[in-house]
Coordinates of C-alpha atoms and ligand atoms in Angstrom, one line a residue:
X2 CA -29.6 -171.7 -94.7
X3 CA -31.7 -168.6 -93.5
X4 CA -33.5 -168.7 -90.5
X5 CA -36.7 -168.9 -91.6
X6 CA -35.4 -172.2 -93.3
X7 CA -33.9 -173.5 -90.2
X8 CA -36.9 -173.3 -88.1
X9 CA -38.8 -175.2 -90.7
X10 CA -36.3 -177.9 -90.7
X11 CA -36.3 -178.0 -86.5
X12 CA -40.3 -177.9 -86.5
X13 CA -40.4 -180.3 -89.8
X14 CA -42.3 -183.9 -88.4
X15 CA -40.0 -186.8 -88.1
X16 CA -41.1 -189.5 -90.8
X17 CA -39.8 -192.8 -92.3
X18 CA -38.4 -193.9 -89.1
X19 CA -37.0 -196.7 -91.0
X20 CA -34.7 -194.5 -93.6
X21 CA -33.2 -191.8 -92.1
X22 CA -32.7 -190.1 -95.0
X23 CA -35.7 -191.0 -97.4
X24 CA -35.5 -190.6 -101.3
X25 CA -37.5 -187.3 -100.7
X26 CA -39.3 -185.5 -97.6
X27 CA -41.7 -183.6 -99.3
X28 CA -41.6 -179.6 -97.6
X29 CA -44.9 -177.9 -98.6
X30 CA -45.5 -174.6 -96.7
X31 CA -47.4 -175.2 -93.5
X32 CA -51.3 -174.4 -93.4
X33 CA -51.1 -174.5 -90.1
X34 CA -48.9 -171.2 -90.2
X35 CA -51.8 -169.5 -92.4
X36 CA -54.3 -169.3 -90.3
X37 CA -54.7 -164.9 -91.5
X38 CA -54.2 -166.1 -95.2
X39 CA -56.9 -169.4 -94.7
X40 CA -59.4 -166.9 -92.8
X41 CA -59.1 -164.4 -95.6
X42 CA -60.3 -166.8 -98.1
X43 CA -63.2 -168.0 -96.1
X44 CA -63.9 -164.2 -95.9
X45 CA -63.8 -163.8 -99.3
X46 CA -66.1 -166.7 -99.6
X47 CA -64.3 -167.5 -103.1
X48 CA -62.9 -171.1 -103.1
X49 CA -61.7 -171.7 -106.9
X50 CA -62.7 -170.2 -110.4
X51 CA -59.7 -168.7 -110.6
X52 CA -60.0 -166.0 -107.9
X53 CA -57.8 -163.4 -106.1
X54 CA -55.2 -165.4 -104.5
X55 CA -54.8 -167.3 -107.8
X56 CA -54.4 -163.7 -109.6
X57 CA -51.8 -162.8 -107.8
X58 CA -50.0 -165.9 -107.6
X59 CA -50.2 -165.7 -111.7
X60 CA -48.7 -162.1 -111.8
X61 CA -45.8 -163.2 -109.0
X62 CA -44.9 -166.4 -110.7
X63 CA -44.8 -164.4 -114.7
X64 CA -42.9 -161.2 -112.6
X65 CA -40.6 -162.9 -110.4
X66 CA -39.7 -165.9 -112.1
X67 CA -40.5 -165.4 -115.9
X68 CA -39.7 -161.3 -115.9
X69 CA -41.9 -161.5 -118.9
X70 CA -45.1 -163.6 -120.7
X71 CA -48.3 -164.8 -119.4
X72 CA -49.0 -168.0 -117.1
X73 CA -52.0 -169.9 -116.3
X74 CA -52.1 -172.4 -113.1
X75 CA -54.1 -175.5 -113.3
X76 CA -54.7 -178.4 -110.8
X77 CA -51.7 -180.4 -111.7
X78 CA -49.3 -180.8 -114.2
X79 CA -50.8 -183.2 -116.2
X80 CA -53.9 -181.6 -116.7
X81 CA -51.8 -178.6 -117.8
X82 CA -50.3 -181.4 -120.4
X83 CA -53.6 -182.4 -121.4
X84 CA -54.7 -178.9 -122.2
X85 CA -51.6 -177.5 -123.9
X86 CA -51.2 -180.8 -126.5
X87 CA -54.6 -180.1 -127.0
X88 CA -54.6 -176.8 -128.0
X89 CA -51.2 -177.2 -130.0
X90 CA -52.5 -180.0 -132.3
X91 CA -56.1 -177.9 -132.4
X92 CA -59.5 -179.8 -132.6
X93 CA -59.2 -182.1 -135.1
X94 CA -55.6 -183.3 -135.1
X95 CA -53.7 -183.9 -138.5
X96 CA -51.3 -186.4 -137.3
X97 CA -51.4 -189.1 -135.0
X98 CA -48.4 -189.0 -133.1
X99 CA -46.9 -187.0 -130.4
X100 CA -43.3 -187.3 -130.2
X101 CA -41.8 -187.6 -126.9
X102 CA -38.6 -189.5 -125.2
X103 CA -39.2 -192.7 -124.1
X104 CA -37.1 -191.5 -120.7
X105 CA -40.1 -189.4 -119.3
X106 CA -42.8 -190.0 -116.9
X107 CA -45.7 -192.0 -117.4
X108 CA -47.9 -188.5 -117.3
X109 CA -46.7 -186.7 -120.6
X110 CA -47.6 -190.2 -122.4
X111 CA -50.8 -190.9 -120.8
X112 CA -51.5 -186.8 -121.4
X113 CA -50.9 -187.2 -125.5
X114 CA -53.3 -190.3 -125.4
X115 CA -56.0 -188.3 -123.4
X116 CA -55.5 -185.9 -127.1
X117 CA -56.1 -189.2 -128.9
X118 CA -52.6 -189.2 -129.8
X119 CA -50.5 -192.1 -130.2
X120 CA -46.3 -191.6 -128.6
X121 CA -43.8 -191.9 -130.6
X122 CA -40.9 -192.6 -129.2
X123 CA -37.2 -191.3 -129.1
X124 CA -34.0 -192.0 -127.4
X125 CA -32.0 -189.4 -125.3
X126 CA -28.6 -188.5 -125.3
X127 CA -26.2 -190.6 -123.3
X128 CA -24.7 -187.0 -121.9
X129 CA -27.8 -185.0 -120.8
X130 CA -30.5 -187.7 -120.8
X131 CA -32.2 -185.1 -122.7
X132 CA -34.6 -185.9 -126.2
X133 CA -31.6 -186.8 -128.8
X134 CA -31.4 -184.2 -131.0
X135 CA -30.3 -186.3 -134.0
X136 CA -33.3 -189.0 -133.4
X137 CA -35.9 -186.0 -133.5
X138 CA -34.4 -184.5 -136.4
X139 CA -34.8 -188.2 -138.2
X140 CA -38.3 -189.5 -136.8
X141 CA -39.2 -186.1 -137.8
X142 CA -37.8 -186.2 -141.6
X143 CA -39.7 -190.0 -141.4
X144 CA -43.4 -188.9 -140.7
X145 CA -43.3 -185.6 -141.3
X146 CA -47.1 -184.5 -140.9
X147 CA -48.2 -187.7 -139.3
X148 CA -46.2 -185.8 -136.3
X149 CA -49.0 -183.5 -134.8
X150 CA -46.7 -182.3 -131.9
X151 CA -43.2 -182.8 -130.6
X152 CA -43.4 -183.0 -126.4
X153 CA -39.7 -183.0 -124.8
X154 CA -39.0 -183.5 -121.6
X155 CA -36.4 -181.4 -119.3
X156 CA -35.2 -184.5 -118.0
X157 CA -35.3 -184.0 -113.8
X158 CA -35.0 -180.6 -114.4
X159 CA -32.0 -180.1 -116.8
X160 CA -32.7 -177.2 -120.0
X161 CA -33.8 -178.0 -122.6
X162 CA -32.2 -176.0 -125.9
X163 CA -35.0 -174.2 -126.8
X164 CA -33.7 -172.5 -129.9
X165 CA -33.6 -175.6 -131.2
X166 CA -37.4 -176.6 -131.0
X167 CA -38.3 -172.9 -132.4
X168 CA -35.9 -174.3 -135.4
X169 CA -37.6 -177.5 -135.5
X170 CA -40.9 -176.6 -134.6
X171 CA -40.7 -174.0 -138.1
X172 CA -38.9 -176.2 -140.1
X173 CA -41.4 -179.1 -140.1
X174 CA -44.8 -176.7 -139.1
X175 CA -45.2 -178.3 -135.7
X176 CA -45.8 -177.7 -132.5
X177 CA -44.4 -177.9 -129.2
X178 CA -45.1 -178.4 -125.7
X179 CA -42.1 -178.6 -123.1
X180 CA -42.8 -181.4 -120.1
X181 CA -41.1 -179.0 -117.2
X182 CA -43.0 -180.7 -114.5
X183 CA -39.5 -180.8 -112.5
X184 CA -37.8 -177.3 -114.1
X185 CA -39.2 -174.8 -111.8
X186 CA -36.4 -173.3 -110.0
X187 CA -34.0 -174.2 -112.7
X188 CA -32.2 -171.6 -114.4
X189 CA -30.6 -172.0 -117.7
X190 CA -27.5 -171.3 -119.3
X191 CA -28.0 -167.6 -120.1
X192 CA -29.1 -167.2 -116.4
X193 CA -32.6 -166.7 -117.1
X194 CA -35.9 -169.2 -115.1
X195 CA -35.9 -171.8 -117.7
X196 CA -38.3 -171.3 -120.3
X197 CA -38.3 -167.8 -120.1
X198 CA -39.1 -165.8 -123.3
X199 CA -40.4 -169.5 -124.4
X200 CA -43.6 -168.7 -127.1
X201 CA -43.9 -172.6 -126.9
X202 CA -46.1 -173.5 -123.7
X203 CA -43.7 -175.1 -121.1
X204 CA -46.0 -177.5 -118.4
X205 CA -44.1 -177.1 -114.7
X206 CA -45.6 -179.3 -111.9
X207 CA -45.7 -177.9 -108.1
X208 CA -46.6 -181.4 -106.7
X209 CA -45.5 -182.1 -103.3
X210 CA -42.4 -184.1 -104.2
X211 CA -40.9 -181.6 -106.8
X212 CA -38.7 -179.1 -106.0
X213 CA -41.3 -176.4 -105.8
X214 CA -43.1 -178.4 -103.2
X215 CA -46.9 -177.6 -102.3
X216 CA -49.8 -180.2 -102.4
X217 CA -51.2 -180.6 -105.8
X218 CA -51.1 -177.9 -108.3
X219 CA -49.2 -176.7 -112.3
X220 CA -48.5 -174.0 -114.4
X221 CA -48.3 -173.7 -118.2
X222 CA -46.2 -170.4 -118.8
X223 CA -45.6 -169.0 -122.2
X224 CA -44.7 -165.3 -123.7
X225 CA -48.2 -165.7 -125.9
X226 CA -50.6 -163.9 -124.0
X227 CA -53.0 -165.1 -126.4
X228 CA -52.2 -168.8 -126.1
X229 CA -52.7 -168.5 -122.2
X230 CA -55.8 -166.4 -122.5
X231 CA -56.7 -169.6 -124.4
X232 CA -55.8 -172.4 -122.2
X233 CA -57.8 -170.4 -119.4
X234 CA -60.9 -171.0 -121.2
X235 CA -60.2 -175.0 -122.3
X236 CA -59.3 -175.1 -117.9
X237 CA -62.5 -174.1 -117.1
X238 CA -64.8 -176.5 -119.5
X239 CA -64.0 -174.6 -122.8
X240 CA -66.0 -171.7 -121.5
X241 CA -64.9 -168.7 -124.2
X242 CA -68.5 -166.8 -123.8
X243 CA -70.6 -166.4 -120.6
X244 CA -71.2 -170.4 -119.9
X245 CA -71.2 -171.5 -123.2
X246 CA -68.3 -173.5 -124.5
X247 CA -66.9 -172.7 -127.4
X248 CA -64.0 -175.2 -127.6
X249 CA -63.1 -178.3 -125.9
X250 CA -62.5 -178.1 -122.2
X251 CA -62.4 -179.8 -118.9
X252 CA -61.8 -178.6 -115.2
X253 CA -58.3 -177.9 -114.8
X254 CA -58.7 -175.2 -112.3
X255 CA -56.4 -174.7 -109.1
X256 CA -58.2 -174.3 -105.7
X257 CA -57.8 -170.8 -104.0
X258 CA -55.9 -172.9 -101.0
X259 CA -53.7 -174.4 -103.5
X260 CA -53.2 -170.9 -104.8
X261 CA -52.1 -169.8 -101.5
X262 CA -49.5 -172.6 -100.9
X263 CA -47.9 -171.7 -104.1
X264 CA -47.7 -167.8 -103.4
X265 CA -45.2 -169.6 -99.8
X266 CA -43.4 -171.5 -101.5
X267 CA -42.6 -168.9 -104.4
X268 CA -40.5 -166.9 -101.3
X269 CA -38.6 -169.7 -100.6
X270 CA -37.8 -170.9 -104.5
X271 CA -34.7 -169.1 -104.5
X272 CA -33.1 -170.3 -101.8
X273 CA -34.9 -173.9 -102.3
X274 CA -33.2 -174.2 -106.0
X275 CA -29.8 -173.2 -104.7
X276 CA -29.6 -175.6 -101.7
X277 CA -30.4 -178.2 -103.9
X278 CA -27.9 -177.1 -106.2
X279 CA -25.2 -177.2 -103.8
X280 CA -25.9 -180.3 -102.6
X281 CA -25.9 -181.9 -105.8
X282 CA -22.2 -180.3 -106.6
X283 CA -21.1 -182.1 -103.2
X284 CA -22.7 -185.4 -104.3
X285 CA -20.6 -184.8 -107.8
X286 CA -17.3 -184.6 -106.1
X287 CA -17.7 -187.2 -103.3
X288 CA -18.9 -189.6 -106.2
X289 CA -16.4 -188.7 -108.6
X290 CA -15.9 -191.4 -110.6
X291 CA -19.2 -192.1 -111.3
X292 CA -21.8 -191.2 -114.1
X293 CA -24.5 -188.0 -113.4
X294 CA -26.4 -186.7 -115.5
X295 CA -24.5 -183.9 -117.5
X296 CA -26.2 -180.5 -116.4
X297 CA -26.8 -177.3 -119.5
X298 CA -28.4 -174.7 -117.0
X299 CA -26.5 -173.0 -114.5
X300 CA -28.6 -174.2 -111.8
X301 CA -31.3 -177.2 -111.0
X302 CA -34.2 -177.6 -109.2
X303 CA -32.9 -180.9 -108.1
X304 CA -35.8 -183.4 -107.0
X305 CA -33.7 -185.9 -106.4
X306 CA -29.9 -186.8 -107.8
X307 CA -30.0 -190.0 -110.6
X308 CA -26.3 -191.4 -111.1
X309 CA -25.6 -194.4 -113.0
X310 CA -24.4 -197.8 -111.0
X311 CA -20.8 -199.2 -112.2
X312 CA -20.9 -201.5 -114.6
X313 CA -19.9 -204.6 -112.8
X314 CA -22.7 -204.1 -110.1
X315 CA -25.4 -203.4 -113.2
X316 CA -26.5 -206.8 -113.0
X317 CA -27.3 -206.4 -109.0
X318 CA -29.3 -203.0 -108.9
X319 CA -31.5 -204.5 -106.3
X320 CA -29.2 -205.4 -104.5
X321 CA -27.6 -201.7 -104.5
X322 CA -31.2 -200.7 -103.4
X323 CA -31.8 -203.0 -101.2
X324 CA -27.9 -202.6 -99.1
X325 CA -29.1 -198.6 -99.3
X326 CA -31.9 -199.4 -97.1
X327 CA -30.1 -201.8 -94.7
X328 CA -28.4 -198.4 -93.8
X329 CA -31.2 -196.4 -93.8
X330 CA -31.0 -194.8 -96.9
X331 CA -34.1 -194.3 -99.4
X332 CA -33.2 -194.4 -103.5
X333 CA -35.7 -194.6 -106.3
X334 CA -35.5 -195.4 -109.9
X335 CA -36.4 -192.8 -112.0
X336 CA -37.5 -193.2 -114.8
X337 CA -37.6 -197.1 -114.7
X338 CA -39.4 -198.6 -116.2
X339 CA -39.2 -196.2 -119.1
X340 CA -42.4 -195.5 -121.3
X341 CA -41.4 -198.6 -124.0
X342 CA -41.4 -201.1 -121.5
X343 CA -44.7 -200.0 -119.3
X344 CA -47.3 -202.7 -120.7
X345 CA -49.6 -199.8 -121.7
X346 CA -47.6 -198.0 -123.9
X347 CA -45.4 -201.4 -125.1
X348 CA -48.8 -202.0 -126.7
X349 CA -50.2 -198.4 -127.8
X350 CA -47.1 -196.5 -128.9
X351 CA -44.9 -196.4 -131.5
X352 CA -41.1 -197.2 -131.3
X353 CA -37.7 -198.4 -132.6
X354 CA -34.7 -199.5 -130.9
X355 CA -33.9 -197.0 -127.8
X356 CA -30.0 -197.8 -127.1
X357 CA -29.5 -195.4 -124.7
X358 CA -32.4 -194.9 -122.8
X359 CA -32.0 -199.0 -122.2
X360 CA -28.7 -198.6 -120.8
X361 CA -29.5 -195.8 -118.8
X362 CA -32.5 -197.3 -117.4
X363 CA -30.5 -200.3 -116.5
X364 CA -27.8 -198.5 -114.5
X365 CA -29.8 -195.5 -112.8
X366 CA -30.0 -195.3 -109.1
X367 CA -32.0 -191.9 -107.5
X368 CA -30.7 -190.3 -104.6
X369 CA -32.2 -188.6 -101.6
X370 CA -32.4 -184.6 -102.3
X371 CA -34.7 -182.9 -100.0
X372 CA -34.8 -179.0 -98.3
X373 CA -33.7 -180.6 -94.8
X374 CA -30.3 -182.7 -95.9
X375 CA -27.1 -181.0 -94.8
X376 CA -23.8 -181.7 -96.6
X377 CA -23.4 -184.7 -93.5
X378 CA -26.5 -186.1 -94.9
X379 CA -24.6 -186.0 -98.3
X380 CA -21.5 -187.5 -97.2
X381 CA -23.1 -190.4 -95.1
X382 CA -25.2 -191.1 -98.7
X383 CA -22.2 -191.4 -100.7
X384 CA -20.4 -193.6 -98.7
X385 CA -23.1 -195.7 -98.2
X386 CA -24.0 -195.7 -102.2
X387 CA -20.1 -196.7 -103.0
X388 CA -20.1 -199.4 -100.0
X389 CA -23.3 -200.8 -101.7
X390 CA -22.0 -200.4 -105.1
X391 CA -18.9 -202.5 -104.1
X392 CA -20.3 -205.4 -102.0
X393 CA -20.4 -208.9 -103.3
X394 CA -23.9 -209.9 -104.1
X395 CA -25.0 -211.8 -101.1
X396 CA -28.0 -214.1 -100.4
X397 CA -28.8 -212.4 -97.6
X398 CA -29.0 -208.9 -99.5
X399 CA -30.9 -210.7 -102.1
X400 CA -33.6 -212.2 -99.3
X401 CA -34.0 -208.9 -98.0
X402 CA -34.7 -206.9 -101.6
X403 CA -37.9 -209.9 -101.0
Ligands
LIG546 C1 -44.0 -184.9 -111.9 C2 -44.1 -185.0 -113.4 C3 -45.3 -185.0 -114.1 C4 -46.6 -184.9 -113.4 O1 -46.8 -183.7 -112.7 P1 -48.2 -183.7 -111.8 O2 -48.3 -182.3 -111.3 O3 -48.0 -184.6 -110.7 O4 -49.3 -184.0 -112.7 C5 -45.2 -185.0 -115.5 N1 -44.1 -185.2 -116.1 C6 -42.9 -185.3 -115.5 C7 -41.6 -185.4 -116.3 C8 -42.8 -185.2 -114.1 O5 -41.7 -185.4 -113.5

């Protein structure tokens, strides 16, 4: 850990007294450290509309973490969602679905719908959690152009194979847009940012609890200068000519402040990305024995560390949860409930039986992952995880999940 990382960690407020190691501590840079920067802006007397500090956070973020393409920020992820599937399936859509995993945040559903698109929904693999390749490839041979655009997600951050959607995507004539809300910071297998070279737009969050941690705020990067150029315009109500709109748009622009949060935290990606990393190896061999996730890149952006319960506690997740706590440690379940079983999307998307993504849903538990946790903090985790995966199920764990 450098320096400027430790003193962070010794000056970081002390929160959730009752967990001492919570699911995640967000670590957005501190405003209260900018005071030059803030000043500058209020100097400047430009707030938003894409302005200076924005421009150069768009050049450092396509330089330093793309080395090539185009990028665009916008308020938050979703929005970025809403704007790329928009653009993709163009004004007046030819099919009605956008396929997607049913393993995925509520967001990349509820972005498609925003389109007027209705999900349909796949499985992932049992290996990578990933889209399954084989269930794309059928849905797709099934509806063919009733599919208006194919949306995967990078599943916590794991890569996607991309090669694979530019084979897909010209085989059937679709588009795609990648859901990277948690990617940024993750490098792929080839060693590159993951996405890089990608002419498909990919949609990476910088929300307070990812990985790239700073209030609210997105990106949609893609090597289509073009494409971005575009998506500027539909962010800032579909203005293409001097306040006149010329396609569909709404208000997706980032805040010079937000701006400015970003360009901090970009420093400390590097070093953010690989702590994680590390910590995640030591969770791997302190929980061997158990189910992760199976990485593809060479390195995540870890926002927290899903690992599948043993079998013969499945029936008691709660309970696991609930023991967790009792020793002061947070967990999460991501991404339960999956889309299929969220009563808005049980009733407005399309779907078949999803095997895996059931089981997985059934058995995943997310660990804490945060920039302060130390390989103690690691250790004290697992043992309290395997000492809460092995307990009996009591009454008086079950009275206290209440
Ligand atoms: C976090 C997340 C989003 C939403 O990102 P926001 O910036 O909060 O809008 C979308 N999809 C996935 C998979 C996410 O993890």
């Amino acid at each position: 850990m450098s320096r400027s990382m430790r003193e962070s960690v010794a000056q970081a407020p002390v929160r959730s007294p009752g967990l001492r190691i919570p699911l995640i501590r967000p670590n957005p840079p501190r405003l209260s450290a900018m005071g030059d920067d803030l000043s500058e802006i209020e100097r400047s007397g430009i707030y938003s509309n894409y302005g200076p500090v924005n421009a150069r956070l768009e050049e450092r973020l396509a330089a330093s973490i793309f080395g090539n393409g185009a990028c665009v920020t916008v308020a938050n992820a979703t929005l970025g969602l809403m704007l790329a599937i928009k653009q993709a399936v163009g004004w007046r859509p030819r099919g009605r679905y956008a396929l997607m995993p049913s393993f995925t945040f509520a967001a990349t559903a509820q972005a498609a719908m925003w389109c007027g698109l209705t999900p349909l929904l796949c499985d992932v693999d049992p290996q990578t959690w990933l889209p399954d390749a084989a269930e794309e490839a059928a849905l797709l041979a099934q509806w063919q152009d009733e599919i208006a655009v194919i949306v995967p997600n990078a599943t916590f951050g794991n890569c996607l194979d991309l090669e694979r959607y530019d084979r897909l995507s010209a085989q059937w004539g679709v588009p795609v847009v990648i859901d990277a809300a948690a990617s940024l910071g993750s490098i792929d297998a080839a060693g590159r940012a993951f996405g890089s070279r990608s002419r498909h737009p990919l949609v990476f969050s910088m929300h307070a609890t990812k990985a790239f941690a700073t209030a609210e705020a997105g990106l949609v990067y893609c090597t289509d200068q073009r494409l971005i150029a575009m998506l500027r315009a539909m962010g800032n109500f579909g203005f293409g000519q001097e306040r006149a709109a010329t396609m569909p748009g709404l208000n997706a622009k980032l805040s010079e402040v937000g701006a400015l949060l970003a360009l901090s935290k970009l420093r400390e990606i590097e070093e953010i990305a690989g702590h994680r990393n590390a910590l995640f190896d030591i969770y791997r061999a302190l929980l061997s024995g158990f189910t992760f996730q199976r990485m593809t890149g060479q390195r995540t952006a870890h926002q927290f560390v899903s690992v599948l319960i043993p079998e013969h506690a499945s029936g008691d997740v709660a309970g696991v949860v609930a023991r967790l706590a009792q020793s002061g440690i947070g967990s999460g379940r991501y991404f339960v409930p999956h889309l299929a079983e969220q009563p808005y999307f049980r009733e407005n998307a399309v779907f078949g039986a999803l095997p895996v993504t059931a089981a997985l849903s059934a058995r995943v538990v997310s660990l804490p992952m945060s920039d302060f946790m130390t390989r103690r903090d690691v250790e004290e985790v697992c043992d309290g995880f395997r000492l809460a995966c092995a307990a009996p199920v009591t009454r008086q764990a079950r009275r206290a999940t209440r």
